[in-house]
Amino acid sequence: MADTDTFDLVVLGGGPGGYVAAIRAAQLGMKVACVEKESALGGTCLRVGCIPSKALLDSSELFDQIQHKAESHGIGVKGLSIDIGAMLKRKDGVVTGLTKGVEGLFKKNRIVWVRGFGRLAAADRVEVEGEDGKQTLEAKHILLATGSVPLELPFLKYDHERIIDSTGALSIPEVPEHLVVVGGGVIGLELGSVWLRLGAKVTVLEMAPTILPGMDAEIVKQADRIFRKQGFDIRTGTRVTGAERKGDKATVTIEGADPLEADYVLVSVGRRAYTEGMGFEEAGIRMERGVIQVDERYHTGVGNVYAFGDAIGGRMLAHKAEEEGVAAVETIAGKPGHVNYAAVANVVYTWPEIASVGMTEEEAKANGREFKVGKFPFMANGRAKAMGDTDGMVKIIADAKTDRMLGAHILGPRASDLIAELALAIEFQASAEDIARSVHAHPTLPEAVKEAALGVDGRMIHL
Ligand code: FAD
Ligand code: NAD
């Protein structure tokens, strides 16, 4: 490539927001470059987030099933062992397969990957510093999709060996005897589950009154009970004030309680937008506490510069970033790009899984909505019984007068897959009756969704 090259669109960041936007723009006929500083495309999600965490969750779940469930199926297993090195290698293989896949998609769509650190030099120019020196990209449109990084609290500094962030927790080289998790949010519970299943003692310290604050309270209460039964030591209302490395251990200090000693401390207290040192403010882009401010079209208000994904705040989810990126590109191309945030599902990949879309019962109350609730336990679902996975329930919240779906919450096996039907229902503005009248194959887990929808009108068949 020449020192200066010209594109219709330059995307800063090759995560799920950036790479998906790049592909959609190429489909729409634009000449596209994507600037990514890391050695692989795919961003947090593919390299150190969604994908490696799910690979380890699947490995550890398999181990847990063999250990605790095989016998009930009449399967005897002797000499069960774990090779952490092999497990981590498998995870890395899954990641490489997918990041290489994105590279392949770039080639197929003639998207140029410019490897290096990019800065917004002007509203129509990105400067990239890479291994081969500096390069300038001129663009009619620029998309900022620089994502997020783990939050580091001033009193809880990472040493990246014993006091680690989520990236570190994806590569612990041994099963810790004691893993202390600071923050009972989604990362703490997912990665805590991995190491708990593999044999670690896992203590979760959460400052809020419950784990997973903000999710439907009834679902969280049930999940909390199940997680404790699995062996999690969950301490809510517990504020961590510091962590100190001492040799191969670390000590965690807690407000009003005795300190805890751990082999590893996973600090998972949230993530922050990654936007500093890239010339955004200098270019006149409005920022609030590091978060890029955009309008409903993802426009920053400066030239033809747009932004989306974790860097603009809101819920930090890969599928949210993807849809925003597509909406931004379609808007640029004169199409009606739009994201319906009410239909964005949220999943916690513990076992059982937790998935939700739309309003929680608490939000419906706070909004002064009159609503009805239908609930169906997996205990009464034939397929869940056959699987031996009967914990949890489906809960559907519908408007009391119109029956329109307001929200849905699932705690149970494959909740991550089951929520898709309910997200679609909300997208189509369906009523609970629409779901209740749809024929669901038997015996399947989705029948629990249908039964919960019937439950909104008090006419469940199997309960
Ligand atoms: P990112 O994925 O962070 O991508 C931004 C990219 O931009 C990065 O690759 C970065 O290197 C690059 N970049 C930034 N600045 C520059 C620059 N100046 N020059 C060049 N390159 C730059 N979400 C889900 O929906 N489901 C999950 O199961 C899930 N699991 C997760 C598990 C973990 C452990 C973590 C940490 C996150 C998880 N997430 C999950 C969240 C998800 O990863 C993020 O919401 C998503 O990756 C955001 O996409 P993005 O494109 O906005 O940003
Ligand atoms: P989170 O916001 O989900 O949870 C952080 C928790 O830490 C909160 O419950 C908070 O109350 C607690 N906390 C904060 N300070 C504390 C302190 N001093 N002592 C004790 N507890 C404290 O954040 P996360 O788990 O780090 O995840 C970051 C983001 O990554 C999530 O918001 C999510 O958007 C994304 N993510 C999504 C998935 C998924 O979709 N399955 C998986 C992983 C991460």
mmCIF file of N, CA and C and ligand atoms in Angstrom, residues 12-18 35-38 43-45 47-50 53-54 116-118 145-148 166 187 271 274 278 309-310 316-319 321 349, ligand 1:
data_model
loop_
_atom_site.group_PDB
_atom_site.id
_atom_site.type_symbol
_atom_site.label_atom_id
_atom_site.label_comp_id
_atom_site.label_asym_id
_atom_site.label_seq_id
_atom_site.Cartn_x
_atom_site.Cartn_y
_atom_site.Cartn_z
ATOM 1 N N LEU A 12 -11.970 1.889 12.536
ATOM 2 C CA LEU A 12 -10.921 1.814 13.552
ATOM 3 C C LEU A 12 -11.349 0.774 14.584
ATOM 4 N N GLY A 13 -10.715 -0.404 14.542
ATOM 5 C CA GLY A 13 -11.061 -1.484 15.465
ATOM 6 C C GLY A 13 -11.654 -2.670 14.739
ATOM 7 N N GLY A 14 -11.047 -3.837 14.949
ATOM 8 C CA GLY A 14 -11.499 -5.048 14.237
ATOM 9 C C GLY A 14 -12.221 -6.029 15.127
ATOM 10 N N GLY A 15 -12.994 -5.514 16.118
ATOM 11 C CA GLY A 15 -13.821 -6.377 16.970
ATOM 12 C C GLY A 15 -15.138 -6.689 16.272
ATOM 13 N N PRO A 16 -16.095 -7.309 16.995
ATOM 14 C CA PRO A 16 -17.379 -7.665 16.358
ATOM 15 C C PRO A 16 -18.122 -6.450 15.810
ATOM 16 N N GLY A 17 -17.956 -5.296 16.463
ATOM 17 C CA GLY A 17 -18.556 -4.081 15.906
ATOM 18 C C GLY A 17 -17.879 -3.719 14.600
ATOM 19 N N GLY A 18 -16.556 -3.575 14.655
ATOM 20 C CA GLY A 18 -15.792 -3.096 13.508
ATOM 21 C C GLY A 18 -15.749 -4.059 12.337
ATOM 22 N N VAL A 35 -8.599 -0.914 10.571
ATOM 23 C CA VAL A 35 -7.341 -0.774 11.311
ATOM 24 C C VAL A 35 -7.456 -1.572 12.607
ATOM 25 N N GLU A 36 -6.546 -2.500 12.812
ATOM 26 C CA GLU A 36 -6.546 -3.300 14.046
ATOM 27 C C GLU A 36 -5.113 -3.470 14.505
ATOM 28 N N LYS A 37 -4.876 -3.162 15.790
ATOM 29 C CA LYS A 37 -3.512 -3.164 16.317
ATOM 30 C C LYS A 37 -3.026 -4.545 16.733
ATOM 31 N N GLU A 38 -3.954 -5.443 17.057
ATOM 32 C CA GLU A 38 -3.537 -6.762 17.558
ATOM 33 C C GLU A 38 -3.135 -7.680 16.400
ATOM 34 N N GLY A 43 -11.295 -8.784 17.838
ATOM 35 C CA GLY A 43 -11.499 -7.961 19.021
ATOM 36 C C GLY A 43 -11.545 -8.739 20.321
ATOM 37 N N THR A 44 -12.046 -8.071 21.339
ATOM 38 C CA THR A 44 -12.176 -8.673 22.665
ATOM 39 C C THR A 44 -12.947 -9.983 22.552
ATOM 40 N N CYS A 45 -14.039 -9.945 21.826
ATOM 41 C CA CYS A 45 -14.958 -11.089 21.773
ATOM 42 C C CYS A 45 -14.261 -12.368 21.296
ATOM 43 N N ARG A 47 -10.904 -12.853 20.651
ATOM 44 C CA ARG A 47 -9.566 -13.154 21.176
ATOM 45 C C ARG A 47 -9.560 -13.461 22.668
ATOM 46 N N VAL A 48 -10.242 -12.599 23.471
ATOM 47 C CA VAL A 48 -10.127 -12.728 24.934
ATOM 48 C C VAL A 48 -11.474 -12.580 25.653
ATOM 49 N N GLY A 49 -12.569 -12.849 24.948
ATOM 50 C CA GLY A 49 -13.881 -12.638 25.558
ATOM 51 C C GLY A 49 -14.815 -13.802 25.322
ATOM 52 N N CYS A 50 -15.865 -13.519 24.551
ATOM 53 C CA CYS A 50 -16.958 -14.474 24.342
ATOM 54 C C CYS A 50 -16.442 -15.870 23.984
ATOM 55 N N SER A 53 -13.922 -17.785 26.494
ATOM 56 C CA SER A 53 -14.631 -18.106 27.748
ATOM 57 C C SER A 53 -15.626 -19.238 27.511
ATOM 58 N N LYS A 54 -16.292 -19.210 26.362
ATOM 59 C CA LYS A 54 -17.260 -20.283 26.091
ATOM 60 C C LYS A 54 -16.553 -21.609 25.809
ATOM 61 N N GLY A 116 -1.927 -2.044 12.877
ATOM 62 C CA GLY A 116 -1.199 -1.004 13.599
ATOM 63 C C GLY A 116 -2.153 -0.222 14.476
ATOM 64 N N PHE A 117 -1.584 0.735 15.206
ATOM 65 C CA PHE A 117 -2.389 1.565 16.107
ATOM 66 C C PHE A 117 -2.875 2.791 15.341
ATOM 67 N N GLY A 118 -4.170 2.989 15.297
ATOM 68 C CA GLY A 118 -4.739 4.087 14.507
ATOM 69 C C GLY A 118 -5.120 5.280 15.363
ATOM 70 N N ALA A 145 -14.696 2.033 16.360
ATOM 71 C CA ALA A 145 -15.208 0.842 17.059
ATOM 72 C C ALA A 145 -14.072 0.276 17.898
ATOM 73 N N THR A 146 -13.583 1.119 18.824
ATOM 74 C CA THR A 146 -12.351 0.795 19.545
ATOM 75 C C THR A 146 -12.596 -0.025 20.810
ATOM 76 N N GLY A 147 -13.854 -0.290 21.121
ATOM 77 C CA GLY A 147 -14.189 -1.278 22.146
ATOM 78 C C GLY A 147 -13.931 -0.875 23.577
ATOM 79 N N SER A 148 -13.551 -1.867 24.377
ATOM 80 C CA SER A 148 -13.407 -1.650 25.814
ATOM 81 C C SER A 148 -12.276 -2.500 26.365
ATOM 82 N N SER A 166 -9.993 -10.606 33.318
ATOM 83 C CA SER A 166 -10.641 -11.736 32.634
ATOM 84 C C SER A 166 -9.684 -12.421 31.661
ATOM 85 N N ILE A 187 -18.885 -11.789 34.186
ATOM 86 C CA ILE A 187 -17.554 -12.391 34.025
ATOM 87 C C ILE A 187 -17.191 -13.213 35.255
ATOM 88 N N ARG A 271 -16.110 -3.148 32.766
ATOM 89 C CA ARG A 271 -15.180 -2.763 31.705
ATOM 90 C C ARG A 271 -15.399 -1.284 31.404
ATOM 91 N N TYR A 274 -12.590 1.998 25.629
ATOM 92 C CA TYR A 274 -11.177 2.224 25.321
ATOM 93 C C TYR A 274 -11.108 3.278 24.218
ATOM 94 N N MET A 278 -6.288 8.558 21.070
ATOM 95 C CA MET A 278 -6.564 8.294 19.652
ATOM 96 C C MET A 278 -7.058 9.548 18.930
ATOM 97 N N GLY A 309 -20.654 0.235 19.375
ATOM 98 C CA GLY A 309 -20.066 -0.862 20.160
ATOM 99 C C GLY A 309 -19.748 -0.423 21.584
ATOM 100 N N ASP A 310 -18.849 -1.141 22.226
ATOM 101 C CA ASP A 310 -18.515 -0.875 23.632
ATOM 102 C C ASP A 310 -18.035 0.561 23.836
ATOM 103 N N MET A 316 -22.527 -3.815 27.134
ATOM 104 C CA MET A 316 -21.325 -4.248 26.415
ATOM 105 C C MET A 316 -21.534 -5.684 25.946
ATOM 106 N N LEU A 317 -22.110 -5.809 24.765
ATOM 107 C CA LEU A 317 -22.425 -7.124 24.211
ATOM 108 C C LEU A 317 -21.980 -7.168 22.760
ATOM 109 N N ALA A 318 -21.456 -8.318 22.356
ATOM 110 C CA ALA A 318 -20.950 -8.445 20.991
ATOM 111 C C ALA A 318 -22.059 -8.241 19.961
ATOM 112 N N HIS A 319 -23.229 -8.838 20.208
ATOM 113 C CA HIS A 319 -24.305 -8.750 19.208
ATOM 114 C C HIS A 319 -24.878 -7.334 19.131
ATOM 115 N N ALA A 321 -22.940 -4.631 19.533
ATOM 116 C CA ALA A 321 -21.911 -3.942 18.737
ATOM 117 C C ALA A 321 -22.095 -4.253 17.246
ATOM 118 N N TYR A 349 -23.588 -17.303 30.672
ATOM 119 C CA TYR A 349 -23.340 -18.694 30.265
ATOM 120 C C TYR A 349 -22.862 -19.567 31.414
HETATM 121 P P1 FAD B 1 -13.891 -4.888 20.930
HETATM 122 O O1 FAD B 1 -14.301 -6.292 20.757
HETATM 123 O O2 FAD B 1 -13.236 -4.504 22.208
HETATM 124 O O3 FAD B 1 -12.945 -4.546 19.699
HETATM 125 C C1 FAD B 1 -12.245 -3.361 19.581
HETATM 126 C C2 FAD B 1 -11.006 -3.632 18.755
HETATM 127 O O4 FAD B 1 -10.426 -2.402 18.400
HETATM 128 C C3 FAD B 1 -9.932 -4.407 19.508
HETATM 129 O O5 FAD B 1 -9.538 -5.508 18.742
HETATM 130 C C4 FAD B 1 -8.781 -3.411 19.675
HETATM 131 O O6 FAD B 1 -7.506 -4.018 19.600
HETATM 132 C C5 FAD B 1 -9.016 -2.502 18.485
HETATM 133 N N1 FAD B 1 -8.517 -1.144 18.668
HETATM 134 C C6 FAD B 1 -8.883 -0.264 19.638
HETATM 135 N N2 FAD B 1 -8.280 0.908 19.459
HETATM 136 C C7 FAD B 1 -7.491 0.766 18.373
HETATM 137 C C8 FAD B 1 -6.626 1.636 17.692
HETATM 138 N N3 FAD B 1 -6.441 2.907 18.089
HETATM 139 N N4 FAD B 1 -5.967 1.176 16.612
HETATM 140 C C9 FAD B 1 -6.146 -0.089 16.183
HETATM 141 N N5 FAD B 1 -6.964 -0.958 16.784
HETATM 142 C C10 FAD B 1 -7.634 -0.527 17.859
HETATM 143 N N6 FAD B 1 -20.418 -10.361 24.832
HETATM 144 C C11 FAD B 1 -21.420 -11.140 24.400
HETATM 145 O O7 FAD B 1 -22.315 -10.644 23.708
HETATM 146 N N7 FAD B 1 -21.472 -12.476 24.701
HETATM 147 C C12 FAD B 1 -20.526 -13.071 25.465
HETATM 148 O O8 FAD B 1 -20.593 -14.268 25.720
HETATM 149 C C13 FAD B 1 -19.463 -12.266 25.949
HETATM 150 N N8 FAD B 1 -18.492 -12.826 26.695
HETATM 151 C C14 FAD B 1 -17.454 -12.043 27.119
HETATM 152 C C15 FAD B 1 -16.478 -12.630 27.918
HETATM 153 C C16 FAD B 1 -15.421 -11.882 28.380
HETATM 154 C C17 FAD B 1 -14.366 -12.539 29.239
HETATM 155 C C18 FAD B 1 -15.315 -10.505 28.017
HETATM 156 C C19 FAD B 1 -14.153 -9.685 28.476
HETATM 157 C C20 FAD B 1 -16.281 -9.909 27.220
HETATM 158 C C21 FAD B 1 -17.376 -10.671 26.776
HETATM 159 N N9 FAD B 1 -18.385 -10.114 26.013
HETATM 160 C C22 FAD B 1 -19.433 -10.894 25.598
HETATM 161 C C23 FAD B 1 -18.384 -8.684 25.622
HETATM 162 C C24 FAD B 1 -17.893 -8.529 24.175
HETATM 163 O O9 FAD B 1 -16.612 -9.107 24.049
HETATM 164 C C25 FAD B 1 -17.851 -7.061 23.790
HETATM 165 O O10 FAD B 1 -19.100 -6.458 24.053
HETATM 166 C C26 FAD B 1 -17.545 -6.907 22.304
HETATM 167 O O11 FAD B 1 -16.306 -7.491 21.990
HETATM 168 C C27 FAD B 1 -17.536 -5.425 21.898
HETATM 169 O O12 FAD B 1 -17.211 -5.311 20.553
HETATM 170 P P2 FAD B 1 -16.507 -3.992 19.968
HETATM 171 O O13 FAD B 1 -16.265 -4.273 18.538
HETATM 172 O O14 FAD B 1 -17.268 -2.806 20.360
HETATM 173 O O15 FAD B 1 -15.114 -3.885 20.752
#
